[in-house]
mmCIF file of C-alpha atoms in Angstrom:
data_model
loop_
_atom_site.group_PDB
_atom_site.id
_atom_site.type_symbol
_atom_site.label_atom_id
_atom_site.label_comp_id
_atom_site.label_asym_id
_atom_site.label_seq_id
_atom_site.Cartn_x
_atom_site.Cartn_y
_atom_site.Cartn_z
ATOM 1 C CA LYS A 1 -62.270 9.563 -31.672
ATOM 2 C CA GLN A 2 -65.592 9.884 -29.821
ATOM 3 C CA GLU A 3 -68.390 7.601 -31.157
ATOM 4 C CA VAL A 4 -71.949 8.486 -30.009
ATOM 5 C CA THR A 5 -74.453 5.657 -30.509
ATOM 6 C CA GLN A 6 -78.380 5.960 -29.885
ATOM 7 C CA ILE A 7 -80.521 2.944 -29.598
ATOM 8 C CA PRO A 8 -83.369 2.333 -30.577
ATOM 9 C CA ALA A 9 -83.052 3.961 -33.787
ATOM 10 C CA ALA A 10 -87.009 4.187 -34.166
ATOM 11 C CA LEU A 11 -89.718 3.881 -31.299
ATOM 12 C CA SER A 12 -93.566 3.965 -31.490
ATOM 13 C CA VAL A 13 -95.885 4.464 -27.986
ATOM 14 C CA PRO A 14 -98.852 5.271 -27.212
ATOM 15 C CA GLU A 15 -99.719 8.684 -25.812
ATOM 16 C CA GLY A 16 -99.511 9.163 -22.144
ATOM 17 C CA GLU A 17 -96.873 6.610 -21.903
ATOM 18 C CA ASN A 18 -93.433 7.402 -20.157
ATOM 19 C CA LEU A 19 -90.443 6.677 -22.117
ATOM 20 C CA VAL A 20 -86.655 6.705 -22.003
ATOM 21 C CA LEU A 21 -84.356 7.377 -24.969
ATOM 22 C CA ASN A 22 -80.793 5.889 -24.673
ATOM 23 C CA CYS A 23 -77.304 7.384 -25.866
ATOM 24 C CA SER A 24 -73.980 5.981 -24.894
ATOM 25 C CA PHE A 25 -70.702 7.230 -25.937
ATOM 26 C CA THR A 26 -67.143 5.890 -26.260
ATOM 27 C CA ASP A 27 -64.875 8.459 -24.766
ATOM 28 C CA SER A 28 -65.576 9.624 -20.968
ATOM 29 C CA ALA A 29 -63.490 12.357 -21.113
ATOM 30 C CA ILE A 30 -66.383 15.020 -22.224
ATOM 31 C CA TYR A 31 -67.030 18.566 -21.059
ATOM 32 C CA ASN A 32 -70.918 18.539 -21.838
ATOM 33 C CA LEU A 33 -73.789 16.723 -23.632
ATOM 34 C CA GLN A 34 -76.533 18.174 -25.045
ATOM 35 C CA TRP A 35 -80.076 16.609 -25.983
ATOM 36 C CA PHE A 36 -82.028 17.861 -29.187
ATOM 37 C CA ARG A 37 -85.007 17.827 -30.886
ATOM 38 C CA GLN A 38 -85.509 17.918 -34.717
ATOM 39 C CA ASP A 39 -88.850 18.059 -36.642
ATOM 40 C CA PRO A 40 -88.789 17.084 -40.198
ATOM 41 C CA GLY A 41 -87.477 19.642 -42.453
ATOM 42 C CA LYS A 42 -86.263 21.728 -39.486
ATOM 43 C CA GLY A 43 -83.280 22.509 -37.743
ATOM 44 C CA LEU A 44 -82.244 21.252 -34.088
ATOM 45 C CA THR A 45 -83.906 22.642 -30.966
ATOM 46 C CA SER A 46 -82.004 22.290 -28.096
ATOM 47 C CA LEU A 47 -83.703 20.595 -25.192
ATOM 48 C CA LEU A 48 -81.329 19.844 -22.334
ATOM 49 C CA LEU A 49 -77.452 20.574 -21.664
ATOM 50 C CA ILE A 50 -75.641 18.507 -19.030
ATOM 51 C CA GLN A 51 -72.319 19.556 -17.645
ATOM 52 C CA SER A 52 -69.694 16.735 -16.969
ATOM 53 C CA SER A 53 -70.019 17.589 -13.459
ATOM 54 C CA GLN A 54 -73.847 17.228 -13.339
ATOM 55 C CA ARG A 55 -75.719 14.039 -12.870
ATOM 56 C CA GLU A 56 -79.187 15.187 -14.351
ATOM 57 C CA GLN A 57 -81.035 18.206 -15.900
ATOM 58 C CA THR A 58 -84.989 18.892 -15.958
ATOM 59 C CA SER A 59 -87.116 20.685 -17.937
ATOM 60 C CA GLY A 60 -90.604 20.136 -17.731
ATOM 61 C CA ARG A 61 -91.593 16.683 -18.627
ATOM 62 C CA LEU A 62 -88.071 16.077 -19.872
ATOM 63 C CA ASN A 63 -85.358 14.707 -17.355
ATOM 64 C CA ALA A 64 -81.856 13.886 -18.760
ATOM 65 C CA SER A 65 -79.251 12.127 -16.878
ATOM 66 C CA LEU A 66 -75.676 11.566 -17.040
ATOM 67 C CA ASP A 67 -73.076 8.755 -16.150
ATOM 68 C CA LYS A 68 -69.894 9.824 -17.315
ATOM 69 C CA SER A 69 -68.100 7.059 -16.115
ATOM 70 C CA SER A 70 -69.882 4.417 -17.860
ATOM 71 C CA GLY A 71 -70.415 6.433 -21.070
ATOM 72 C CA ARG A 72 -74.381 6.836 -20.702
ATOM 73 C CA SER A 73 -77.301 9.157 -20.874
ATOM 74 C CA THR A 74 -80.899 8.859 -20.831
ATOM 75 C CA LEU A 75 -83.600 11.150 -21.958
ATOM 76 C CA TYR A 76 -86.826 10.632 -19.885
ATOM 77 C CA ILE A 77 -89.968 11.853 -21.326
ATOM 78 C CA ALA A 78 -92.996 11.631 -18.946
ATOM 79 C CA ALA A 79 -96.866 11.541 -20.006
ATOM 80 C CA SER A 80 -95.711 11.528 -23.955
ATOM 81 C CA GLN A 81 -97.825 13.478 -26.161
ATOM 82 C CA PRO A 82 -98.293 13.561 -30.136
ATOM 83 C CA GLY A 83 -96.556 16.705 -30.202
ATOM 84 C CA ASP A 84 -93.451 14.953 -28.659
ATOM 85 C CA SER A 85 -93.192 13.306 -32.203
ATOM 86 C CA ALA A 86 -89.710 14.000 -33.688
ATOM 87 C CA THR A 87 -86.275 12.752 -33.839
ATOM 88 C CA TYR A 88 -83.982 13.104 -30.499
ATOM 89 C CA LEU A 89 -80.213 13.568 -30.958
ATOM 90 C CA CYS A 90 -77.631 13.720 -28.472
ATOM 91 C CA ALA A 91 -74.593 15.214 -28.592
ATOM 92 C CA VAL A 92 -71.303 15.153 -26.829
ATOM 93 C CA ARG A 93 -68.380 17.646 -26.682
ATOM 94 C CA GLY A 94 -65.044 16.301 -25.773
ATOM 95 C CA THR A 95 -62.782 18.041 -23.205
ATOM 96 C CA GLY A 96 -60.442 20.439 -25.305
ATOM 97 C CA ALA A 97 -62.921 20.082 -28.617
ATOM 98 C CA ASN A 98 -64.900 22.654 -29.921
ATOM 99 C CA ASN A 99 -67.264 20.674 -31.803
ATOM 100 C CA LEU A 100 -70.030 18.227 -30.914
ATOM 101 C CA PHE A 101 -70.133 14.693 -31.594
ATOM 102 C CA PHE A 102 -73.840 13.832 -32.624
ATOM 103 C CA GLY A 103 -75.562 10.193 -32.465
ATOM 104 C CA THR A 104 -77.728 9.267 -35.633
ATOM 105 C CA GLY A 105 -81.123 10.002 -33.390
ATOM 106 C CA THR A 106 -83.811 7.797 -32.208
ATOM 107 C CA ARG A 107 -87.003 8.856 -34.039
ATOM 108 C CA LEU A 108 -89.932 8.846 -31.730
ATOM 109 C CA THR A 109 -93.598 8.337 -32.783
ATOM 110 C CA VAL A 110 -96.399 9.284 -30.224
ATOM 111 C CA ILE A 111 -99.699 7.739 -31.117
ATOM 112 C CA PRO A 112 -102.779 9.283 -30.277
ATOM 113 C CA ASN B 1 -86.100 37.551 -32.503
ATOM 114 C CA ALA B 2 -84.608 35.785 -35.605
ATOM 115 C CA GLY B 3 -81.778 33.809 -34.063
ATOM 116 C CA VAL B 4 -79.891 31.794 -36.579
ATOM 117 C CA THR B 5 -80.944 32.529 -40.219
ATOM 118 C CA GLN B 6 -79.928 30.434 -43.345
ATOM 119 C CA THR B 7 -80.460 31.212 -47.220
ATOM 120 C CA PRO B 8 -81.279 29.764 -49.404
ATOM 121 C CA LYS B 9 -83.626 26.947 -47.800
ATOM 122 C CA PHE B 10 -83.096 24.750 -50.978
ATOM 123 C CA ARG B 11 -80.992 24.826 -53.908
ATOM 124 C CA ILE B 12 -80.066 22.483 -57.035
ATOM 125 C CA LEU B 13 -76.737 22.692 -58.670
ATOM 126 C CA LYS B 14 -74.885 21.314 -61.191
ATOM 127 C CA ILE B 15 -71.536 19.385 -60.801
ATOM 128 C CA GLY B 16 -68.790 22.080 -60.749
ATOM 129 C CA GLN B 17 -70.904 25.024 -60.142
ATOM 130 C CA SER B 18 -70.185 27.066 -57.061
ATOM 131 C CA MET B 19 -72.271 28.655 -54.712
ATOM 132 C CA THR B 20 -72.269 30.115 -51.277
ATOM 133 C CA LEU B 21 -74.532 29.260 -48.299
ATOM 134 C CA GLN B 22 -75.049 32.009 -46.014
ATOM 135 C CA CYS B 23 -75.725 31.996 -42.157
ATOM 136 C CA THR B 24 -76.258 35.070 -39.757
ATOM 137 C CA GLN B 25 -77.109 35.281 -36.226
ATOM 138 C CA ASP B 26 -78.410 38.623 -34.285
ATOM 139 C CA MET B 27 -77.409 37.127 -31.019
ATOM 140 C CA ASN B 28 -73.905 38.371 -30.911
ATOM 141 C CA HIS B 29 -72.318 35.061 -30.329
ATOM 142 C CA ASN B 30 -68.693 34.149 -30.804
ATOM 143 C CA TYR B 31 -68.833 30.677 -31.766
ATOM 144 C CA MET B 32 -70.464 29.608 -35.295
ATOM 145 C CA TYR B 33 -70.393 26.381 -36.687
ATOM 146 C CA TRP B 34 -71.198 24.577 -40.088
ATOM 147 C CA TYR B 35 -72.317 21.215 -40.146
ATOM 148 C CA ARG B 36 -73.661 18.606 -42.899
ATOM 149 C CA GLN B 37 -76.391 16.127 -42.208
ATOM 150 C CA ASP B 38 -76.664 12.963 -44.351
ATOM 151 C CA PRO B 39 -79.557 10.405 -44.224
ATOM 152 C CA GLY B 40 -78.824 7.968 -41.660
ATOM 153 C CA MET B 41 -75.805 9.803 -40.452
ATOM 154 C CA GLY B 42 -75.061 12.108 -37.261
ATOM 155 C CA LEU B 43 -74.078 15.522 -37.762
ATOM 156 C CA LYS B 44 -70.730 16.256 -38.973
ATOM 157 C CA LEU B 45 -68.658 19.357 -38.617
ATOM 158 C CA ILE B 46 -67.229 21.202 -41.324
ATOM 159 C CA TYR B 47 -65.759 24.357 -40.481
ATOM 160 C CA TYR B 48 -66.139 26.594 -37.033
ATOM 161 C CA SER B 49 -65.003 29.998 -35.883
ATOM 162 C CA VAL B 50 -64.573 31.288 -32.174
ATOM 163 C CA GLY B 51 -64.741 34.889 -33.538
ATOM 164 C CA ALA B 52 -64.221 37.460 -36.275
ATOM 165 C CA GLY B 53 -61.460 36.463 -38.576
ATOM 166 C CA ILE B 54 -60.960 33.085 -36.853
ATOM 167 C CA THR B 55 -61.868 30.020 -38.524
ATOM 168 C CA ASP B 56 -60.566 26.254 -38.167
ATOM 169 C CA LYS B 57 -61.297 22.968 -40.008
ATOM 170 C CA GLY B 58 -63.726 20.437 -38.331
ATOM 171 C CA GLU B 59 -64.190 16.803 -39.266
ATOM 172 C CA VAL B 60 -64.972 16.927 -42.755
ATOM 173 C CA PRO B 61 -63.665 20.289 -44.555
ATOM 174 C CA ASN B 62 -62.858 19.097 -48.025
ATOM 175 C CA GLY B 63 -64.170 21.052 -50.735
ATOM 176 C CA TYR B 64 -65.513 23.824 -48.396
ATOM 177 C CA ASN B 65 -64.429 26.895 -47.504
ATOM 178 C CA VAL B 66 -65.293 29.556 -44.860
ATOM 179 C CA SER B 67 -64.802 33.280 -43.819
ATOM 180 C CA ARG B 68 -65.911 35.137 -40.666
ATOM 181 C CA SER B 69 -65.344 39.334 -41.511
ATOM 182 C CA THR B 70 -67.855 40.158 -39.069
ATOM 183 C CA THR B 71 -69.655 38.600 -35.827
ATOM 184 C CA GLU B 72 -72.693 37.946 -37.519
ATOM 185 C CA ASP B 73 -72.117 36.053 -40.689
ATOM 186 C CA PHE B 74 -70.561 33.117 -41.529
ATOM 187 C CA PRO B 75 -70.989 31.879 -44.918
ATOM 188 C CA LEU B 76 -69.805 28.333 -46.646
ATOM 189 C CA ARG B 77 -68.481 28.296 -50.100
ATOM 190 C CA LEU B 78 -68.648 25.487 -52.290
ATOM 191 C CA GLU B 79 -65.894 26.189 -55.114
ATOM 192 C CA LEU B 80 -66.792 22.921 -57.073
ATOM 193 C CA ALA B 81 -69.663 21.152 -56.249
ATOM 194 C CA ALA B 82 -69.632 17.448 -56.505
ATOM 195 C CA PRO B 83 -72.383 14.881 -56.049
ATOM 196 C CA SER B 84 -71.089 13.938 -52.666
ATOM 197 C CA GLN B 85 -71.883 17.092 -51.626
ATOM 198 C CA THR B 86 -75.611 16.446 -51.592
ATOM 199 C CA SER B 87 -76.651 16.975 -47.952
ATOM 200 C CA VAL B 88 -78.518 19.454 -45.463
ATOM 201 C CA TYR B 89 -76.250 21.853 -44.293
ATOM 202 C CA PHE B 90 -76.895 23.544 -41.116
ATOM 203 C CA CYS B 91 -75.301 26.612 -39.465
ATOM 204 C CA ALA B 92 -75.073 26.856 -35.678
ATOM 205 C CA SER B 93 -74.005 29.544 -33.082
ATOM 206 C CA ARG B 94 -73.613 29.869 -29.142
ATOM 207 C CA VAL B 95 -72.121 32.551 -26.827
ATOM 208 C CA ASP B 96 -69.597 30.409 -25.028
ATOM 209 C CA SER B 97 -68.641 27.060 -24.652
ATOM 210 C CA ASN B 98 -70.739 26.267 -21.988
ATOM 211 C CA GLN B 99 -74.087 26.991 -23.499
ATOM 212 C CA PRO B 100 -76.098 25.325 -25.809
ATOM 213 C CA GLN B 101 -75.697 25.613 -29.399
ATOM 214 C CA HIS B 102 -78.596 27.503 -31.425
ATOM 215 C CA PHE B 103 -79.368 26.138 -34.963
ATOM 216 C CA GLY B 104 -80.760 27.316 -37.995
ATOM 217 C CA ASP B 105 -83.506 25.814 -40.110
ATOM 218 C CA GLY B 106 -80.857 24.229 -42.783
ATOM 219 C CA THR B 107 -80.151 24.471 -46.592
ATOM 220 C CA ARG B 108 -81.076 21.547 -48.491
ATOM 221 C CA LEU B 109 -78.808 21.317 -51.457
ATOM 222 C CA SER B 110 -78.756 18.879 -54.318
ATOM 223 C CA ILE B 111 -76.021 18.372 -56.561
ATOM 224 C CA LEU B 112 -76.760 16.474 -60.033
#
């Protein structure tokens, strides 16, 4: 069974710093990997989706990379802002599976 | 642009009661999903549907039932509420397997 791990569980950084969030998964046979943002009391907002054939995806200040062979993905946030404070979740979809396997998330706090 | 709409937002049930969590999407998506999110845990898939009239079990289906009579609606039914079903429930949809999932804002359910 696919296991998804996110470290650290929580992270505090001063405004303006660049930061990296990590996601690892145990089964490298994935179809795609998705990064989400979750604000308190809210649902999940999709940030980036990387297909298994891709190495990275970029959207604004966000860049996600995927190394399928090592079972790792990173989410890079440039020039962090207080509005980036949220929980960030990664989820992988296995080949042949129609659901996502989620990590437990990294809670990010950006201090003004 | 409503997206995925879940009702109710909050509910308290007594043990043994039943209720239906409603989910509707206006994006004409074929795929719909129900997840539960427990504190400190990743989201777990309860049931999913690949189109009207087709449903299948996810990772944690016991104690729940679903139906998919239309493309838009995917209700989740709890027949005999138990304290272990206290959780936040999220509904999600996507147009096809290569696209990101879109989530509703969740239903916070407490069973006492």
